[in-house]
PDB file of C-alpha atoms in Angstrom:
ATOM      1  CA  MET A   1     243.888  14.415  42.608  1.00 58.00           C
ATOM      2  CA  LYS A   2     243.806  10.532  42.836  1.00 49.00           C
ATOM      3  CA  THR A   3     244.187   9.339  46.199  1.00 47.00           C
ATOM      4  CA  THR A   4     242.512   5.897  46.323  1.00 46.00           C
ATOM      5  CA  ALA A   5     245.121   3.551  47.742  1.00 47.00           C
ATOM      6  CA  THR A   6     245.803   0.315  49.140  1.00 49.00           C
ATOM      7  CA  ASP A   7     244.468   0.357  52.782  1.00 49.00           C
ATOM      8  CA  PRO A   8     248.093  -0.285  54.637  1.00 45.00           C
ATOM      9  CA  ALA A   9     246.361  -0.686  58.121  1.00 48.00           C
ATOM     10  CA  ALA A  10     245.015  -3.979  56.646  1.00 45.00           C
ATOM     11  CA  LEU A  11     248.449  -5.479  56.023  1.00 43.00           C
ATOM     12  CA  PRO A  12     250.458  -7.338  58.356  1.00 48.00           C
ATOM     13  CA  GLN A  13     254.236  -6.275  59.178  1.00 66.00           C
ATOM     14  CA  THR A  14     256.607  -8.909  58.411  1.00 71.00           C
ATOM     15  CA  ALA A  15     260.050  -8.675  56.945  1.00 70.00           C
ATOM     16  CA  ALA A  16     258.454  -9.714  53.360  1.00 78.00           C
ATOM     17  CA  ASP A  17     255.445  -7.306  53.331  1.00 89.00           C
ATOM     18  CA  PRO A  18     255.060  -4.067  51.707  1.00 95.00           C
ATOM     19  CA  LEU A  19     256.464  -0.574  53.560  1.00 97.00           C
ATOM     20  CA  ARG A  20     253.520   1.432  54.674  1.00 98.00           C
ATOM     21  CA  LEU A  21     254.449   4.872  52.891  1.00 98.00           C
ATOM     22  CA  THR A  22     252.589   8.086  53.631  1.00 98.00           C
ATOM     23  CA  LEU A  23     252.938  10.471  50.666  1.00 98.00           C
ATOM     24  CA  VAL A  24     252.327  13.833  52.187  1.00 98.00           C
ATOM     25  CA  VAL A  25     251.432  16.767  49.422  1.00 98.00           C
ATOM     26  CA  GLY A  26     252.967  19.862  50.695  1.00 98.00           C
ATOM     27  CA  SER A  27     251.042  22.635  48.833  1.00 95.00           C
ATOM     28  CA  ASN A  28     247.841  24.754  49.622  1.00 93.00           C
ATOM     29  CA  ARG A  29     248.346  27.714  47.637  1.00 93.00           C
ATOM     30  CA  HIS A  30     245.524  28.504  45.137  1.00 93.00           C
ATOM     31  CA  GLY A  31     245.934  27.156  41.585  1.00 93.00           C
ATOM     32  CA  ARG A  32     248.793  24.743  42.997  1.00 96.00           C
ATOM     33  CA  PHE A  33     250.437  22.220  40.566  1.00 97.00           C
ATOM     34  CA  GLY A  34     251.256  20.052  43.389  1.00 97.00           C
ATOM     35  CA  PRO A  35     248.464  17.402  42.372  1.00 97.00           C
ATOM     36  CA  VAL A  36     249.890  17.164  38.929  1.00 98.00           C
ATOM     37  CA  VAL A  37     253.177  15.891  40.320  1.00 98.00           C
ATOM     38  CA  ALA A  38     251.660  14.156  42.972  1.00 98.00           C
ATOM     39  CA  ASP A  39     249.741  11.413  40.716  1.00 98.00           C
ATOM     40  CA  TRP A  40     252.549  11.053  38.706  1.00 98.00           C
ATOM     41  CA  LEU A  41     254.548  10.138  41.538  1.00 98.00           C
ATOM     42  CA  LEU A  42     251.725   7.934  42.927  1.00 98.00           C
ATOM     43  CA  GLY A  43     251.756   5.959  39.623  1.00 98.00           C
ATOM     44  CA  ARG A  44     255.646   5.582  40.226  1.00 98.00           C
ATOM     45  CA  ILE A  45     254.566   3.743  43.950  1.00 98.00           C
ATOM     46  CA  ARG A  46     251.841   1.927  42.871  1.00 97.00           C
ATOM     47  CA  ASP A  47     253.872   0.521  40.488  1.00 97.00           C
ATOM     48  CA  ARG A  48     255.675  -1.519  42.993  1.00 97.00           C
ATOM     49  CA  ASP A  49     254.788  -4.490  45.032  1.00 97.00           C
ATOM     50  CA  ASP A  50     256.907  -3.520  48.138  1.00 98.00           C
ATOM     51  CA  LEU A  51     255.194  -0.136  49.077  1.00 98.00           C
ATOM     52  CA  ALA A  52     251.668   0.466  50.212  1.00 98.00           C
ATOM     53  CA  VAL A  53     250.687   3.892  49.937  1.00 98.00           C
ATOM     54  CA  GLU A  54     247.906   6.574  51.273  1.00 98.00           C
ATOM     55  CA  VAL A  55     247.978  10.560  51.082  1.00 98.00           C
ATOM     56  CA  VAL A  56     247.960  13.271  53.232  1.00 98.00           C
ATOM     57  CA  ASP A  57     247.153  16.407  51.441  1.00 98.00           C
ATOM     58  CA  VAL A  58     247.926  19.785  53.436  1.00 97.00           C
ATOM     59  CA  ALA A  59     245.321  21.446  51.563  1.00 97.00           C
ATOM     60  CA  GLU A  60     242.565  19.166  52.778  1.00 95.00           C
ATOM     61  CA  ALA A  61     244.055  19.829  56.300  1.00 94.00           C
ATOM     62  CA  ALA A  62     242.367  22.399  58.153  1.00 92.00           C
ATOM     63  CA  LEU A  63     244.838  23.008  61.266  1.00 95.00           C
ATOM     64  CA  PRO A  64     245.290  26.006  62.992  1.00 94.00           C
ATOM     65  CA  MET A  65     248.601  27.569  62.932  1.00 94.00           C
ATOM     66  CA  SER A  66     248.335  28.325  66.715  1.00 95.00           C
ATOM     67  CA  LEU A  67     249.136  24.508  67.851  1.00 95.00           C
ATOM     68  CA  GLU A  68     246.452  24.913  70.271  1.00 95.00           C
ATOM     69  CA  PRO A  69     244.858  21.457  71.006  1.00 93.00           C
ATOM     70  CA  THR A  70     240.918  22.866  70.386  1.00 95.00           C
ATOM     71  CA  PRO A  71     238.259  20.174  69.577  1.00 95.00           C
ATOM     72  CA  GLU A  72     238.734  21.904  65.915  1.00 94.00           C
ATOM     73  CA  ALA A  73     242.323  20.690  65.873  1.00 96.00           C
ATOM     74  CA  SER A  74     241.221  17.335  67.079  1.00 96.00           C
ATOM     75  CA  ALA A  75     239.295  16.972  64.526  1.00 96.00           C
ATOM     76  CA  ALA A  76     241.383  17.561  61.574  1.00 95.00           C
ATOM     77  CA  LEU A  77     244.104  15.817  63.356  1.00 97.00           C
ATOM     78  CA  SER A  78     241.874  12.498  63.162  1.00 97.00           C
ATOM     79  CA  GLY A  79     242.404  12.135  59.762  1.00 96.00           C
ATOM     80  CA  ILE A  80     246.197  12.885  59.278  1.00 98.00           C
ATOM     81  CA  THR A  81     247.619  11.369  62.799  1.00 98.00           C
ATOM     82  CA  PRO A  82     246.945   7.824  62.008  1.00 98.00           C
ATOM     83  CA  LYS A  83     248.207   8.241  58.539  1.00 98.00           C
ATOM     84  CA  LEU A  84     251.904   9.243  60.064  1.00 98.00           C
ATOM     85  CA  ALA A  85     251.740   7.152  62.752  1.00 98.00           C
ATOM     86  CA  ARG A  86     251.201   3.695  61.268  1.00 97.00           C
ATOM     87  CA  ALA A  87     253.921   5.074  58.357  1.00 98.00           C
ATOM     88  CA  ASP A  88     256.816   3.122  57.963  1.00 98.00           C
ATOM     89  CA  ALA A  89     258.252   5.971  55.679  1.00 98.00           C
ATOM     90  CA  PHE A  90     257.286   9.129  54.098  1.00 99.00           C
ATOM     91  CA  VAL A  91     257.558  11.165  50.639  1.00 98.00           C
ATOM     92  CA  VAL A  92     257.117  14.676  51.299  1.00 98.00           C
ATOM     93  CA  LEU A  93     256.375  16.542  48.169  1.00 98.00           C
ATOM     94  CA  THR A  94     257.050  20.393  48.551  1.00 98.00           C
ATOM     95  CA  PRO A  95     257.032  23.498  46.064  1.00 98.00           C
ATOM     96  CA  GLU A  96     259.265  26.198  46.655  1.00 96.00           C
ATOM     97  CA  TYR A  97     258.092  29.477  47.913  1.00 94.00           C
ATOM     98  CA  ASN A  98     260.381  32.057  48.360  1.00 94.00           C
ATOM     99  CA  HIS A  99     263.398  29.751  48.536  1.00 96.00           C
ATOM    100  CA  SER A 100     261.356  27.664  50.949  1.00 97.00           C
ATOM    101  CA  PHE A 101     258.897  25.454  51.643  1.00 98.00           C
ATOM    102  CA  PRO A 102     255.144  26.227  52.212  1.00 97.00           C
ATOM    103  CA  ALA A 103     253.996  27.135  55.877  1.00 97.00           C
ATOM    104  CA  GLY A 104     251.041  24.946  55.703  1.00 97.00           C
ATOM    105  CA  LEU A 105     253.414  21.958  55.372  1.00 98.00           C
ATOM    106  CA  LYS A 106     255.470  23.454  58.348  1.00 98.00           C
ATOM    107  CA  ASN A 107     252.584  23.587  60.243  1.00 98.00           C
ATOM    108  CA  LEU A 108     251.684  20.148  59.542  1.00 98.00           C
ATOM    109  CA  VAL A 109     254.818  18.907  60.216  1.00 98.00           C
ATOM    110  CA  ASP A 110     255.112  20.656  63.771  1.00 98.00           C
ATOM    111  CA  TRP A 111     251.628  19.446  64.793  1.00 98.00           C
ATOM    112  CA  HIS A 112     253.496  16.347  65.088  1.00 98.00           C
ATOM    113  CA  PHE A 113     256.858  14.693  66.721  1.00 97.00           C
ATOM    114  CA  ALA A 114     257.012  10.644  67.541  1.00 97.00           C
ATOM    115  CA  GLU A 115     255.200  10.338  64.454  1.00 98.00           C
ATOM    116  CA  TRP A 116     258.153  11.088  62.358  1.00 98.00           C
ATOM    117  CA  GLN A 117     260.907   9.568  64.533  1.00 98.00           C
ATOM    118  CA  ALA A 118     263.295   7.050  63.313  1.00 98.00           C
ATOM    119  CA  LYS A 119     261.380   6.566  59.961  1.00 98.00           C
ATOM    120  CA  PRO A 120     262.922   7.610  56.668  1.00 98.00           C
ATOM    121  CA  VAL A 121     261.634  10.417  54.544  1.00 98.00           C
ATOM    122  CA  GLY A 122     262.179  10.660  50.817  1.00 98.00           C
ATOM    123  CA  LEU A 123     261.795  14.339  49.086  1.00 98.00           C
ATOM    124  CA  VAL A 124     260.164  15.218  45.950  1.00 98.00           C
ATOM    125  CA  SER A 125     260.422  19.022  45.066  1.00 98.00           C
ATOM    126  CA  TYR A 126     259.393  21.402  41.948  1.00 98.00           C
ATOM    127  CA  GLY A 127     259.541  24.712  41.084  1.00 96.00           C
ATOM    128  CA  GLY A 128     261.393  27.248  38.550  1.00 94.00           C
ATOM    129  CA  LEU A 129     265.130  27.147  37.792  1.00 93.00           C
ATOM    130  CA  ALA A 130     265.841  25.806  41.323  1.00 93.00           C
ATOM    131  CA  GLY A 131     263.430  22.870  41.116  1.00 95.00           C
ATOM    132  CA  GLY A 132     262.462  23.329  44.541  1.00 96.00           C
ATOM    133  CA  LEU A 133     265.933  22.122  45.806  1.00 97.00           C
ATOM    134  CA  ARG A 134     266.200  24.757  48.374  1.00 98.00           C
ATOM    135  CA  ALA A 135     262.832  23.916  49.911  1.00 98.00           C
ATOM    136  CA  ALA A 136     264.078  20.182  50.011  1.00 98.00           C
ATOM    137  CA  GLU A 137     267.347  20.910  51.673  1.00 98.00           C
ATOM    138  CA  HIS A 138     265.328  23.151  54.398  1.00 98.00           C
ATOM    139  CA  LEU A 139     263.113  20.343  55.155  1.00 98.00           C
ATOM    140  CA  ARG A 140     266.312  18.329  55.631  1.00 98.00           C
ATOM    141  CA  GLN A 141     266.665  20.533  58.706  1.00 98.00           C
ATOM    142  CA  VAL A 142     263.703  20.280  59.688  1.00 98.00           C
ATOM    143  CA  PHE A 143     263.074  16.291  59.534  1.00 98.00           C
ATOM    144  CA  ALA A 144     266.982  16.008  61.571  1.00 98.00           C
ATOM    145  CA  GLU A 145     265.485  17.960  64.591  1.00 98.00           C
ATOM    146  CA  LEU A 146     262.613  15.592  64.626  1.00 98.00           C
ATOM    147  CA  HIS A 147     264.797  12.356  64.738  1.00 98.00           C
ATOM    148  CA  ALA A 148     263.686  11.349  60.912  1.00 98.00           C
ATOM    149  CA  VAL A 149     266.131  10.120  58.404  1.00 98.00           C
ATOM    150  CA  THR A 150     266.075  11.954  55.114  1.00 98.00           C
ATOM    151  CA  VAL A 151     267.213   9.697  52.156  1.00 98.00           C
ATOM    152  CA  ARG A 152     270.228  11.295  50.189  1.00 98.00           C
ATOM    153  CA  ASP A 153     268.425  11.300  46.493  1.00 98.00           C
ATOM    154  CA  THR A 154     265.736  13.259  45.821  1.00 98.00           C
ATOM    155  CA  VAL A 155     263.235  13.932  42.719  1.00 98.00           C
ATOM    156  CA  SER A 156     263.226  17.581  41.674  1.00 98.00           C
ATOM    157  CA  PHE A 157     261.364  19.199  38.697  1.00 98.00           C
ATOM    158  CA  HIS A 158     263.010  22.280  37.433  1.00 96.00           C
ATOM    159  CA  ASN A 159     260.492  24.318  35.267  1.00 95.00           C
ATOM    160  CA  ALA A 160     257.720  22.001  36.527  1.00 96.00           C
ATOM    161  CA  GLY A 161     255.105  23.592  34.630  1.00 95.00           C
ATOM    162  CA  ALA A 162     256.375  23.202  31.349  1.00 96.00           C
ATOM    163  CA  SER A 163     257.732  19.637  32.105  1.00 96.00           C
ATOM    164  CA  PHE A 164     254.018  18.047  31.758  1.00 97.00           C
ATOM    165  CA  ASP A 165     251.415  18.221  29.129  1.00 97.00           C
ATOM    166  CA  ASP A 166     247.837  18.817  29.907  1.00 95.00           C
ATOM    167  CA  ARG A 167     247.062  15.311  30.850  1.00 95.00           C
ATOM    168  CA  GLY A 168     249.840  15.313  33.407  1.00 95.00           C
ATOM    169  CA  THR A 169     252.331  13.245  31.377  1.00 97.00           C
ATOM    170  CA  LEU A 170     255.792  14.263  31.138  1.00 97.00           C
ATOM    171  CA  HIS A 171     257.184  15.135  28.147  1.00 97.00           C
ATOM    172  CA  ASP A 172     260.423  13.525  28.805  1.00 97.00           C
ATOM    173  CA  PRO A 173     259.858  10.744  31.583  1.00 97.00           C
ATOM    174  CA  SER A 174     263.363   9.276  31.458  1.00 97.00           C
ATOM    175  CA  GLY A 175     265.371  11.298  33.822  1.00 97.00           C
ATOM    176  CA  PRO A 176     262.472  11.571  36.746  1.00 98.00           C
ATOM    177  CA  GLU A 177     261.570   8.177  36.626  1.00 98.00           C
ATOM    178  CA  ALA A 178     265.359   7.298  36.958  1.00 98.00           C
ATOM    179  CA  ALA A 179     265.598   9.370  39.874  1.00 98.00           C
ATOM    180  CA  ALA A 180     262.079   8.026  41.899  1.00 98.00           C
ATOM    181  CA  LYS A 181     263.384   4.427  41.715  1.00 98.00           C
ATOM    182  CA  THR A 182     266.842   5.586  42.956  1.00 98.00           C
ATOM    183  CA  MET A 183     264.783   7.475  45.704  1.00 98.00           C
ATOM    184  CA  LEU A 184     262.295   5.030  46.192  1.00 98.00           C
ATOM    185  CA  ASP A 185     264.780   2.206  46.246  1.00 98.00           C
ATOM    186  CA  GLN A 186     266.738   3.995  49.183  1.00 98.00           C
ATOM    187  CA  LEU A 187     263.519   5.009  50.986  1.00 98.00           C
ATOM    188  CA  VAL A 188     262.499   0.877  51.154  1.00 98.00           C
ATOM    189  CA  TRP A 189     266.160  -0.319  52.148  1.00 98.00           C
ATOM    190  CA  TRP A 190     265.872   2.488  55.007  1.00 98.00           C
ATOM    191  CA  GLY A 191     262.389   1.547  55.739  1.00 98.00           C
ATOM    192  CA  HIS A 192     262.802  -1.973  56.252  1.00 97.00           C
ATOM    193  CA  ALA A 193     266.177  -1.281  58.541  1.00 97.00           C
ATOM    194  CA  LEU A 194     264.477   1.028  60.670  1.00 97.00           C
ATOM    195  CA  ARG A 195     261.194  -0.653  60.883  1.00 97.00           C
ATOM    196  CA  GLU A 196     263.357  -3.765  62.213  1.00 96.00           C
ATOM    197  CA  ALA A 197     265.505  -1.953  64.563  1.00 97.00           C
ATOM    198  CA  ARG A 198     261.984   0.001  66.153  1.00 96.00           C
ATOM    199  CA  GLU A 199     260.397  -3.727  66.543  1.00 94.00           C
ATOM    200  CA  LYS A 200     263.511  -4.625  68.680  1.00 95.00           C
ATOM    201  CA  ARG A 201     264.431  -1.642  70.184  1.00 94.00           C
ATOM    202  CA  PRO A 202     261.900   1.080  70.617  1.00 92.00           C
ATOM    203  CA  TYR A 203     263.390   4.625  69.918  1.00 92.00           C
ATOM    204  CA  GLY A 204     263.926   6.499  72.967  1.00 85.00           C
ATOM    205  CA  GLY A 205     265.115   9.783  71.240  1.00 75.00           C
TER     206      GLY A 205
END
């Protein structure tokens, strides 16, 4: 998966500057389809000049399930937590496993708390007939508990494997591209609003 991105840490944060967006790729299953969807999504994000993106991939995160702060956990978190902490907004990409989202994604989310607070989250899902929408709705509940704001519109891929060709190109991009624009527009609005609010009054929830 292509993960080269503009370094958001080098960008000053003013009202006119791009939002720092972290894309969380939530699948770690063997043979996963997530990188195909992630590469398409990164293309849509990088087409915009109001977003600066970096990536956290659950498959590359060797986080223990115990939530015990061991040296191994600290080493794994060192490459993840800063990307979440400096983000102004998130997009979480999830498949649907057994009517919900993957355990690895939940584990990564649960290792953090303040990093999510008072920030907006966009949801992109993929799966079979349901398009991962049940996973996305479960994530809304999780992020509400973490004091994050999920934006209203999502992007979902029904029968995702049949939607892309062997090169990762969508057979019919019109619907997904329109949905992605709507979601990202909402994310940018909420991202600016919440960033300005956090700067004026730190969130104390």
